[in-house]
PDB file of C-alpha atoms and ligand atoms in Angstrom:
ATOM      1  CA  MET A  21     117.515 106.303  99.276  1.00 50.00           C
ATOM      2  CA  PRO A  22     118.661 104.066  96.396  1.00 52.00           C
ATOM      3  CA  GLU A  23     120.173 106.175  93.611  1.00 56.00           C
ATOM      4  CA  PRO A  24     119.697 105.594  89.891  1.00 50.00           C
ATOM      5  CA  SER A  25     122.658 104.121  88.048  1.00 50.00           C
ATOM      6  CA  PRO A  26     125.336 106.817  87.515  1.00 63.00           C
ATOM      7  CA  VAL A  27     126.006 105.514  83.985  1.00 85.00           C
ATOM      8  CA  VAL A  28     124.223 107.776  81.512  1.00 94.00           C
ATOM      9  CA  ILE A  29     123.234 106.014  78.287  1.00 96.00           C
ATOM     10  CA  SER A  30     123.525 108.197  75.217  1.00 95.00           C
ATOM     11  CA  SER A  31     123.405 105.698  72.361  1.00 95.00           C
ATOM     12  CA  ALA A  32     120.254 104.340  70.744  1.00 94.00           C
ATOM     13  CA  ALA A  33     122.347 101.234  69.922  1.00 96.00           C
ATOM     14  CA  ASN A  34     122.565 100.320  73.614  1.00 96.00           C
ATOM     15  CA  PRO A  35     120.872  96.882  73.995  1.00 96.00           C
ATOM     16  CA  GLU A  36     118.613  98.148  76.801  1.00 96.00           C
ATOM     17  CA  ILE A  37     117.391 100.971  74.573  1.00 96.00           C
ATOM     18  CA  LYS A  38     116.909  98.626  71.626  1.00 96.00           C
ATOM     19  CA  ALA A  39     114.797  96.289  73.780  1.00 97.00           C
ATOM     20  CA  LEU A  40     112.770  99.247  74.972  1.00 96.00           C
ATOM     21  CA  ARG A  41     112.203 100.545  71.444  1.00 95.00           C
ATOM     22  CA  ALA A  42     111.106  97.090  70.320  1.00 97.00           C
ATOM     23  CA  LEU A  43     108.059  97.657  72.534  1.00 97.00           C
ATOM     24  CA  GLU A  44     106.782 100.165  69.962  1.00 95.00           C
ATOM     25  CA  SER A  45     105.708  97.199  67.834  1.00 96.00           C
ATOM     26  CA  LYS A  46     102.981  94.692  68.659  1.00 96.00           C
ATOM     27  CA  LYS A  47     105.445  91.871  67.948  1.00 97.00           C
ATOM     28  CA  GLY A  48     107.952  93.291  70.427  1.00 98.00           C
ATOM     29  CA  ARG A  49     105.253  93.767  73.059  1.00 98.00           C
ATOM     30  CA  SER A  50     103.941  90.248  72.756  1.00 97.00           C
ATOM     31  CA  GLU A  51     107.459  88.758  72.723  1.00 98.00           C
ATOM     32  CA  GLN A  52     108.452  90.671  75.843  1.00 98.00           C
ATOM     33  CA  GLY A  53     105.002  90.633  77.497  1.00 98.00           C
ATOM     34  CA  ALA A  54     105.524  94.272  78.406  1.00 98.00           C
ATOM     35  CA  PHE A  55     104.529  97.791  77.392  1.00 98.00           C
ATOM     36  CA  LEU A  56     105.739 101.381  77.701  1.00 96.00           C
ATOM     37  CA  SER A  57     104.226 103.879  80.091  1.00 96.00           C
ATOM     38  CA  GLU A  58     105.280 107.530  80.011  1.00 94.00           C
ATOM     39  CA  GLY A  59     105.232 110.082  82.786  1.00 93.00           C
ATOM     40  CA  LEU A  60     106.085 109.915  86.468  1.00 94.00           C
ATOM     41  CA  ARG A  61     102.489 110.162  87.703  1.00 95.00           C
ATOM     42  CA  HIS A  62     101.375 107.207  85.598  1.00 95.00           C
ATOM     43  CA  VAL A  63     104.388 105.107  86.585  1.00 96.00           C
ATOM     44  CA  VAL A  64     103.805 105.770  90.286  1.00 97.00           C
ATOM     45  CA  GLU A  65     100.138 104.820  89.865  1.00 97.00           C
ATOM     46  CA  ALA A  66     101.253 101.519  88.293  1.00 97.00           C
ATOM     47  CA  VAL A  67     103.660 100.859  91.180  1.00 97.00           C
ATOM     48  CA  ARG A  68     100.927 101.612  93.729  1.00 97.00           C
ATOM     49  CA  ARG A  69      98.570  99.213  91.964  1.00 97.00           C
ATOM     50  CA  GLY A  70     101.190  96.449  92.176  1.00 97.00           C
ATOM     51  CA  TRP A  71     102.272  96.324  88.525  1.00 98.00           C
ATOM     52  CA  ARG A  72     105.801  95.072  87.929  1.00 98.00           C
ATOM     53  CA  VAL A  73     108.101  97.729  86.481  1.00 98.00           C
ATOM     54  CA  ARG A  74     110.956  95.936  84.703  1.00 98.00           C
ATOM     55  CA  ARG A  75     112.838  99.048  83.643  1.00 97.00           C
ATOM     56  CA  LEU A  76     112.546 102.618  84.792  1.00 97.00           C
ATOM     57  CA  VAL A  77     114.222 104.965  82.339  1.00 96.00           C
ATOM     58  CA  LEU A  78     115.000 108.463  83.599  1.00 95.00           C
ATOM     59  CA  SER A  79     116.322 111.389  81.625  1.00 93.00           C
ATOM     60  CA  GLU A  80     119.299 113.244  83.104  1.00 91.00           C
ATOM     61  CA  SER A  81     117.032 116.174  83.913  1.00 88.00           C
ATOM     62  CA  ALA A  82     114.391 114.047  85.679  1.00 85.00           C
ATOM     63  CA  GLY A  83     115.372 115.738  88.970  1.00 82.00           C
ATOM     64  CA  SER A  84     114.410 114.227  92.301  1.00 85.00           C
ATOM     65  CA  GLY A  85     111.499 114.221  94.678  1.00 91.00           C
ATOM     66  CA  ALA A  86     109.225 111.937  96.647  1.00 94.00           C
ATOM     67  CA  LEU A  87     107.309 110.613  93.629  1.00 94.00           C
ATOM     68  CA  LEU A  88     110.495 109.798  91.740  1.00 95.00           C
ATOM     69  CA  ARG A  89     111.873 108.009  94.808  1.00 95.00           C
ATOM     70  CA  GLU A  90     108.647 106.018  95.037  1.00 97.00           C
ATOM     71  CA  ALA A  91     108.936 105.013  91.369  1.00 97.00           C
ATOM     72  CA  ILE A  92     112.604 103.988  91.776  1.00 97.00           C
ATOM     73  CA  GLU A  93     111.918 102.014  94.941  1.00 97.00           C
ATOM     74  CA  GLY A  94     108.859 100.352  93.398  1.00 97.00           C
ATOM     75  CA  CYS A  95     110.852  99.328  90.333  1.00 97.00           C
ATOM     76  CA  ARG A  96     113.732  97.907  92.359  1.00 97.00           C
ATOM     77  CA  ALA A  97     111.429  96.153  94.834  1.00 97.00           C
ATOM     78  CA  GLY A  98     109.972  94.163  91.934  1.00 96.00           C
ATOM     79  CA  GLY A  99     113.446  93.221  90.659  1.00 97.00           C
ATOM     80  CA  GLY A 100     113.504  95.924  87.952  1.00 97.00           C
ATOM     81  CA  ARG A 101     116.457  98.106  86.919  1.00 97.00           C
ATOM     82  CA  VAL A 102     116.744 101.869  86.788  1.00 96.00           C
ATOM     83  CA  LEU A 103     118.545 103.422  83.806  1.00 96.00           C
ATOM     84  CA  THR A 104     119.521 107.026  83.123  1.00 96.00           C
ATOM     85  CA  VAL A 105     119.645 108.375  79.567  1.00 96.00           C
ATOM     86  CA  THR A 106     120.595 111.718  78.052  1.00 95.00           C
ATOM     87  CA  ASP A 107     117.746 114.168  77.416  1.00 92.00           C
ATOM     88  CA  GLU A 108     118.417 113.883  73.689  1.00 92.00           C
ATOM     89  CA  LEU A 109     118.093 110.105  73.738  1.00 93.00           C
ATOM     90  CA  MET A 110     114.913 110.352  75.829  1.00 92.00           C
ATOM     91  CA  THR A 111     113.347 112.544  73.117  1.00 89.00           C
ATOM     92  CA  ARG A 112     114.220 109.911  70.514  1.00 87.00           C
ATOM     93  CA  VAL A 113     112.910 107.070  72.641  1.00 85.00           C
ATOM     94  CA  ALA A 114     109.636 108.860  73.348  1.00 83.00           C
ATOM     95  CA  ARG A 115     109.382 110.073  69.713  1.00 72.00           C
ATOM     96  CA  ARG A 116     108.008 113.387  70.906  1.00 69.00           C
ATOM     97  CA  ASP A 117     109.470 116.875  71.276  1.00 63.00           C
ATOM     98  CA  ASN A 118     107.915 117.343  74.692  1.00 66.00           C
ATOM     99  CA  ALA A 119     109.202 113.985  75.913  1.00 65.00           C
ATOM    100  CA  GLN A 120     108.386 112.943  79.456  1.00 73.00           C
ATOM    101  CA  SER A 121     111.436 112.560  81.670  1.00 89.00           C
ATOM    102  CA  VAL A 122     110.334 109.137  82.907  1.00 94.00           C
ATOM    103  CA  ILE A 123     109.447 106.067  80.850  1.00 95.00           C
ATOM    104  CA  ALA A 124     108.742 102.658  82.339  1.00 97.00           C
ATOM    105  CA  VAL A 125     108.705  99.171  80.869  1.00 98.00           C
ATOM    106  CA  ILE A 126     105.806  97.486  82.639  1.00 98.00           C
ATOM    107  CA  GLU A 127     104.819  93.823  82.567  1.00 98.00           C
ATOM    108  CA  GLN A 128     101.504  93.204  80.793  1.00 98.00           C
ATOM    109  CA  ARG A 129      98.584  91.659  82.651  1.00 98.00           C
ATOM    110  CA  TRP A 130      95.651  89.703  81.299  1.00 98.00           C
ATOM    111  CA  ALA A 131      92.838  88.740  83.631  1.00 98.00           C
ATOM    112  CA  PRO A 132      91.486  85.172  83.394  1.00 98.00           C
ATOM    113  CA  LEU A 133      87.931  84.707  82.151  1.00 98.00           C
ATOM    114  CA  ASP A 134      86.773  83.291  85.491  1.00 97.00           C
ATOM    115  CA  THR A 135      87.299  86.720  87.065  1.00 97.00           C
ATOM    116  CA  VAL A 136      84.308  87.983  85.041  1.00 98.00           C
ATOM    117  CA  ARG A 137      81.592  87.519  87.629  1.00 96.00           C
ATOM    118  CA  ALA A 138      78.175  89.047  88.029  1.00 96.00           C
ATOM    119  CA  GLY A 139      77.368  90.794  91.304  1.00 92.00           C
ATOM    120  CA  PRO A 140      75.150  93.652  92.477  1.00 91.00           C
ATOM    121  CA  GLY A 141      76.038  96.869  90.696  1.00 92.00           C
ATOM    122  CA  VAL A 142      78.853  95.203  88.723  1.00 96.00           C
ATOM    123  CA  THR A 143      79.361  96.303  85.117  1.00 97.00           C
ATOM    124  CA  TRP A 144      81.660  94.641  82.599  1.00 98.00           C
ATOM    125  CA  LEU A 145      82.250  96.081  79.164  1.00 98.00           C
ATOM    126  CA  ALA A 146      82.752  93.949  76.026  1.00 98.00           C
ATOM    127  CA  LEU A 147      84.276  95.427  72.863  1.00 98.00           C
ATOM    128  CA  GLU A 148      83.931  93.465  69.660  1.00 98.00           C
ATOM    129  CA  GLY A 149      86.739  93.833  67.131  1.00 97.00           C
ATOM    130  CA  ILE A 150      87.813  97.325  68.207  1.00 97.00           C
ATOM    131  CA  ARG A 151      90.437  98.632  65.771  1.00 97.00           C
ATOM    132  CA  ASP A 152      91.459 102.123  66.779  1.00 98.00           C
ATOM    133  CA  PRO A 153      94.038 102.446  69.598  1.00 98.00           C
ATOM    134  CA  GLY A 154      92.932 105.998  70.428  1.00 98.00           C
ATOM    135  CA  ASN A 155      89.338 104.799  70.820  1.00 98.00           C
ATOM    136  CA  LEU A 156      90.429 101.896  73.005  1.00 98.00           C
ATOM    137  CA  GLY A 157      92.539 104.122  75.262  1.00 98.00           C
ATOM    138  CA  SER A 158      89.673 106.629  75.626  1.00 98.00           C
ATOM    139  CA  ILE A 159      87.288 103.771  76.449  1.00 98.00           C
ATOM    140  CA  VAL A 160      89.666 102.407  79.112  1.00 98.00           C
ATOM    141  CA  ARG A 161      89.725 105.915  80.604  1.00 98.00           C
ATOM    142  CA  SER A 162      85.907 106.116  80.658  1.00 98.00           C
ATOM    143  CA  ALA A 163      85.627 102.568  82.025  1.00 98.00           C
ATOM    144  CA  ASP A 164      87.934 103.545  84.889  1.00 97.00           C
ATOM    145  CA  ALA A 165      85.941 106.723  85.576  1.00 96.00           C
ATOM    146  CA  PHE A 166      82.638 104.827  85.717  1.00 96.00           C
ATOM    147  CA  GLY A 167      84.019 102.039  87.937  1.00 96.00           C
ATOM    148  CA  VAL A 168      83.700  99.274  85.361  1.00 97.00           C
ATOM    149  CA  ALA A 169      84.974  95.910  86.682  1.00 98.00           C
ATOM    150  CA  GLY A 170      86.902  95.213  83.488  1.00 98.00           C
ATOM    151  CA  ILE A 171      86.879  95.013  79.703  1.00 98.00           C
ATOM    152  CA  ILE A 172      86.481  91.892  77.582  1.00 98.00           C
ATOM    153  CA  LEU A 173      88.158  92.251  74.188  1.00 98.00           C
ATOM    154  CA  ILE A 174      86.388  89.985  71.699  1.00 98.00           C
ATOM    155  CA  GLY A 175      87.974  88.752  68.470  1.00 97.00           C
ATOM    156  CA  HIS A 176      90.745  90.538  66.573  1.00 96.00           C
ATOM    157  CA  THR A 177      91.250  93.816  68.351  1.00 96.00           C
ATOM    158  CA  VAL A 178      93.899  96.474  68.521  1.00 98.00           C
ATOM    159  CA  ASP A 179      96.520  95.962  71.237  1.00 98.00           C
ATOM    160  CA  PRO A 180      95.437  97.775  74.438  1.00 98.00           C
ATOM    161  CA  TYR A 181      99.115  97.986  75.386  1.00 98.00           C
ATOM    162  CA  SER A 182     100.108  99.908  72.246  1.00 98.00           C
ATOM    163  CA  THR A 183     101.770 103.197  73.097  1.00 95.00           C
ATOM    164  CA  GLU A 184      98.888 105.152  71.529  1.00 96.00           C
ATOM    165  CA  ALA A 185      96.227 103.275  73.516  1.00 98.00           C
ATOM    166  CA  VAL A 186      98.197 103.587  76.764  1.00 97.00           C
ATOM    167  CA  ARG A 187      98.671 107.334  76.184  1.00 95.00           C
ATOM    168  CA  ALA A 188      94.969 107.830  75.430  1.00 97.00           C
ATOM    169  CA  SER A 189      94.026 105.953  78.616  1.00 98.00           C
ATOM    170  CA  MET A 190      95.783 108.667  80.655  1.00 97.00           C
ATOM    171  CA  GLY A 191      97.028 106.151  83.212  1.00 96.00           C
ATOM    172  CA  SER A 192      93.745 104.241  83.506  1.00 98.00           C
ATOM    173  CA  ILE A 193      95.280 101.188  81.788  1.00 98.00           C
ATOM    174  CA  VAL A 194      96.564 100.047  85.201  1.00 98.00           C
ATOM    175  CA  ASN A 195      93.108 100.338  86.809  1.00 98.00           C
ATOM    176  CA  VAL A 196      90.972  98.315  84.419  1.00 98.00           C
ATOM    177  CA  PRO A 197      91.414  94.514  84.155  1.00 98.00           C
ATOM    178  CA  LEU A 198      91.515  93.207  80.584  1.00 98.00           C
ATOM    179  CA  VAL A 199      90.267  89.818  79.377  1.00 98.00           C
ATOM    180  CA  ARG A 200      90.721  88.584  75.800  1.00 97.00           C
ATOM    181  CA  LEU A 201      88.527  86.060  74.039  1.00 97.00           C
ATOM    182  CA  ASP A 202      87.888  84.976  70.488  1.00 97.00           C
ATOM    183  CA  GLU A 203      84.310  85.080  69.263  1.00 97.00           C
ATOM    184  CA  HIS A 204      83.752  81.347  69.841  1.00 97.00           C
ATOM    185  CA  GLY A 205      85.091  81.724  73.352  1.00 98.00           C
ATOM    186  CA  TYR A 206      82.632  84.552  73.999  1.00 98.00           C
ATOM    187  CA  LEU A 207      79.685  82.569  72.600  1.00 98.00           C
ATOM    188  CA  ASP A 208      80.630  79.535  74.734  1.00 98.00           C
ATOM    189  CA  TRP A 209      81.108  81.597  77.889  1.00 98.00           C
ATOM    190  CA  HIS A 210      78.122  83.915  77.591  1.00 98.00           C
ATOM    191  CA  PRO A 211      75.303  81.529  78.656  1.00 97.00           C
ATOM    192  CA  GLY A 212      77.015  81.222  82.068  1.00 97.00           C
ATOM    193  CA  TRP A 213      77.220  85.004  82.623  1.00 98.00           C
ATOM    194  CA  GLY A 214      74.882  85.625  85.523  1.00 96.00           C
ATOM    195  CA  GLY A 215      73.697  89.135  84.639  1.00 97.00           C
ATOM    196  CA  ARG A 216      71.894  90.967  81.875  1.00 97.00           C
ATOM    197  CA  THR A 217      73.556  91.841  78.570  1.00 98.00           C
ATOM    198  CA  VAL A 218      72.957  95.244  77.009  1.00 98.00           C
ATOM    199  CA  GLY A 219      74.047  95.693  73.413  1.00 98.00           C
ATOM    200  CA  THR A 220      74.214  98.806  71.276  1.00 98.00           C
ATOM    201  CA  HIS A 221      72.818  98.737  67.781  1.00 96.00           C
ATOM    202  CA  LEU A 222      71.923 101.445  65.310  1.00 96.00           C
ATOM    203  CA  ALA A 223      68.764  99.530  64.351  1.00 94.00           C
ATOM    204  CA  ALA A 224      67.498  99.218  67.955  1.00 96.00           C
ATOM    205  CA  SER A 225      64.335 101.060  68.954  1.00 95.00           C
ATOM    206  CA  ASP A 226      64.905 101.260  72.750  1.00 97.00           C
ATOM    207  CA  ARG A 227      66.796 104.198  74.202  1.00 97.00           C
ATOM    208  CA  PRO A 228      69.498 104.081  76.940  1.00 96.00           C
ATOM    209  CA  GLU A 229      67.020 105.601  79.441  1.00 93.00           C
ATOM    210  CA  SER A 230      65.053 102.348  79.286  1.00 94.00           C
ATOM    211  CA  ILE A 231      67.952 100.628  81.126  1.00 94.00           C
ATOM    212  CA  THR A 232      67.908 100.917  84.915  1.00 91.00           C
ATOM    213  CA  ARG A 233      71.165 101.097  86.874  1.00 91.00           C
ATOM    214  CA  GLY A 234      71.953  98.414  89.438  1.00 91.00           C
ATOM    215  CA  PRO A 235      71.664  94.867  88.062  1.00 94.00           C
ATOM    216  CA  PRO A 236      74.907  93.179  86.995  1.00 96.00           C
ATOM    217  CA  THR A 237      75.448  94.270  83.419  1.00 97.00           C
ATOM    218  CA  LEU A 238      77.576  93.312  80.465  1.00 98.00           C
ATOM    219  CA  LEU A 239      77.581  96.245  78.033  1.00 98.00           C
ATOM    220  CA  VAL A 240      78.532  95.205  74.487  1.00 98.00           C
ATOM    221  CA  MET A 241      79.823  97.674  71.901  1.00 98.00           C
ATOM    222  CA  GLY A 242      80.418  96.981  68.209  1.00 97.00           C
ATOM    223  CA  ASN A 243      83.275  97.548  65.803  1.00 97.00           C
ATOM    224  CA  GLU A 244      83.954 101.007  64.331  1.00 96.00           C
ATOM    225  CA  GLN A 245      83.194 100.041  60.730  1.00 96.00           C
ATOM    226  CA  SER A 246      80.674  97.239  60.800  1.00 95.00           C
ATOM    227  CA  GLY A 247      78.896  97.617  64.145  1.00 96.00           C
ATOM    228  CA  LEU A 248      77.771  94.711  66.319  1.00 96.00           C
ATOM    229  CA  PRO A 249      77.635  91.391  64.407  1.00 96.00           C
ATOM    230  CA  GLU A 250      74.332  89.544  64.527  1.00 96.00           C
ATOM    231  CA  ARG A 251      75.993  86.539  66.201  1.00 96.00           C
ATOM    232  CA  ILE A 252      76.815  88.718  69.195  1.00 97.00           C
ATOM    233  CA  ALA A 253      73.691  90.890  69.052  1.00 97.00           C
ATOM    234  CA  VAL A 254      71.562  87.781  69.690  1.00 97.00           C
ATOM    235  CA  THR A 255      73.327  87.256  73.035  1.00 97.00           C
ATOM    236  CA  CYS A 256      71.902  90.582  74.291  1.00 97.00           C
ATOM    237  CA  ASN A 257      68.740  90.811  76.433  1.00 96.00           C
ATOM    238  CA  HIS A 258      68.418  94.480  75.501  1.00 97.00           C
ATOM    239  CA  LEU A 259      69.519  96.383  72.414  1.00 98.00           C
ATOM    240  CA  VAL A 260      69.572 100.146  72.630  1.00 98.00           C
ATOM    241  CA  ARG A 261      70.309 103.061  70.358  1.00 98.00           C
ATOM    242  CA  ILE A 262      71.443 106.486  71.536  1.00 98.00           C
ATOM    243  CA  PRO A 263      69.111 108.960  69.815  1.00 97.00           C
ATOM    244  CA  MET A 264      70.722 111.082  67.105  1.00 97.00           C
ATOM    245  CA  ARG A 265      69.579 113.758  64.662  1.00 97.00           C
ATOM    246  CA  VAL A 266      67.742 112.260  61.706  1.00 95.00           C
ATOM    247  CA  GLY A 267      70.323 111.614  59.003  1.00 95.00           C
ATOM    248  CA  ALA A 268      73.329 111.449  61.374  1.00 96.00           C
ATOM    249  CA  ASP A 269      75.372 108.332  60.584  1.00 96.00           C
ATOM    250  CA  SER A 270      76.556 107.164  64.000  1.00 97.00           C
ATOM    251  CA  LEU A 271      78.570 108.254  67.017  1.00 98.00           C
ATOM    252  CA  ASN A 272      82.257 107.629  67.439  1.00 98.00           C
ATOM    253  CA  LEU A 273      82.671 104.352  69.350  1.00 98.00           C
ATOM    254  CA  ALA A 274      84.448 105.928  72.337  1.00 98.00           C
ATOM    255  CA  ALA A 275      81.796 108.667  72.589  1.00 98.00           C
ATOM    256  CA  ALA A 276      78.954 106.113  72.387  1.00 98.00           C
ATOM    257  CA  THR A 277      80.641 103.949  75.036  1.00 98.00           C
ATOM    258  CA  ALA A 278      80.972 106.881  77.450  1.00 98.00           C
ATOM    259  CA  ILE A 279      77.281 107.741  77.024  1.00 97.00           C
ATOM    260  CA  MET A 280      76.246 104.122  77.553  1.00 98.00           C
ATOM    261  CA  LEU A 281      78.471 103.728  80.625  1.00 97.00           C
ATOM    262  CA  PHE A 282      76.876 106.820  82.114  1.00 95.00           C
ATOM    263  CA  ALA A 283      73.470 105.262  81.459  1.00 95.00           C
ATOM    264  CA  VAL A 284      74.204 101.838  82.937  1.00 95.00           C
ATOM    265  CA  ALA A 285      77.093 102.275  85.361  1.00 91.00           C
ATOM    266  CA  ALA A 286      77.506 105.823  86.700  1.00 77.00           C
ATOM    267  CA  PRO A 287      78.614 105.447  90.351  1.00 73.00           C
ATOM    268  CA  ALA A 288      75.908 106.281  92.872  1.00 66.00           C
ATOM    269  CA  ASP A 289      78.129 108.810  94.677  1.00 61.00           C
ATOM    270  CA  ALA A 290      78.948 110.753  91.475  1.00 55.00           C
TER     271      ALA A 290
HETATM  272  N1  SAM B  17      78.318 101.486  60.427  1.00 91.12           N
HETATM  273  C1  SAM B  17      78.353 100.978  61.757  1.00 91.12           C
HETATM  274  C2  SAM B  17      77.014 100.317  62.101  1.00 91.12           C
HETATM  275  O1  SAM B  17      76.193 100.179  61.229  1.00 91.12           O
HETATM  276  O2  SAM B  17      76.792  99.914  63.242  1.00 91.12           O
HETATM  277  C3  SAM B  17      78.701 102.090  62.695  1.00 91.12           C
HETATM  278  C4  SAM B  17      79.431 101.594  63.856  1.00 91.12           C
HETATM  279  S1  SAM B  17      79.640 102.769  65.133  1.00 91.12           S
HETATM  280  C5  SAM B  17      80.775 103.882  64.477  1.00 91.12           C
HETATM  281  C6  SAM B  17      80.568 101.818  66.256  1.00 91.12           C
HETATM  282  C7  SAM B  17      79.835 101.364  67.468  1.00 91.12           C
HETATM  283  O3  SAM B  17      79.532 102.487  68.292  1.00 91.12           O
HETATM  284  C8  SAM B  17      78.497 100.684  67.247  1.00 91.12           C
HETATM  285  O4  SAM B  17      78.649  99.305  66.967  1.00 91.12           O
HETATM  286  C9  SAM B  17      77.826 100.903  68.576  1.00 91.12           C
HETATM  287  O5  SAM B  17      78.316  99.996  69.537  1.00 91.12           O
HETATM  288  C10 SAM B  17      78.290 102.287  68.949  1.00 91.12           C
HETATM  289  N2  SAM B  17      77.391 103.357  68.508  1.00 91.12           N
HETATM  290  C11 SAM B  17      77.636 104.365  67.663  1.00 91.12           C
HETATM  291  N3  SAM B  17      76.568 105.178  67.557  1.00 91.12           N
HETATM  292  C12 SAM B  17      75.623 104.654  68.360  1.00 91.12           C
HETATM  293  C13 SAM B  17      74.287 105.032  68.688  1.00 91.12           C
HETATM  294  N4  SAM B  17      73.698 106.104  68.191  1.00 91.12           N
HETATM  295  N5  SAM B  17      73.615 104.265  69.575  1.00 91.12           N
HETATM  296  C14 SAM B  17      74.181 103.176  70.129  1.00 91.12           C
HETATM  297  N6  SAM B  17      75.433 102.765  69.838  1.00 91.12           N
HETATM  298  C15 SAM B  17      76.149 103.499  68.977  1.00 91.12           C
END
């Protein structure tokens, strides 16, 4: 079995550690085209799904075992390097007291727009201007659970590869293809989408139960503050509103998305 490097890095000034910490910022992530993933289980899932692990950072106390071997072999097979750091440095890198003993630098992936295709039972999710990384991570997690084909991020959105979004996705970030588009790009592309488009709007009168499961569906959710803009709402064949108590303002975006995905996309074998 290939062993991790015997050199144990203890300094935050080490260039490898500096490059890794640069991934905490959006600028660093877009410059390097990579993101951080914490925890052995999530890293192994990424390796199994064919993601390229550029660096695998292990704390001294990471131990051994079949999963760790799989992560190390997966990293090296893709040309990545394995580094060992002191437990103290791992806590600083992870910025948490209960730091995971494994952190990976994984290459970002963006799916091309022509992969968004309608087909029987296929659901795509579109998020307009989503701002909150915790919401986005939770939505990726729900999208994975409901078997969504992928997520289209429209306009200026939070980075799905931010550490907070990746954490909130609980590993699902490697299971859900992501497409990004500006609003013009969406409006140009949409007429060629071969399925129905279901939007969510607080002023809609139809309820989610009016939507049958099965036809290819694009589910469109609006921004946390301002909701779905009219320009995008007009691209929807159906607009629905999840019923709420009279006087309630609105649902949290991630909660509303999970309810809508259950309505339009819950897998038949659930
Ligand atoms: N003030 C905003 C508005 O007027 O739309 C509230 C936006 S809400 C917090 C964010 C998004 O969550 C909405 O654009 C919609 O996609 C979804 N949402 C929230 N509550 C909903 C509900 N009761 N029915 C359908 N969608 C809802």
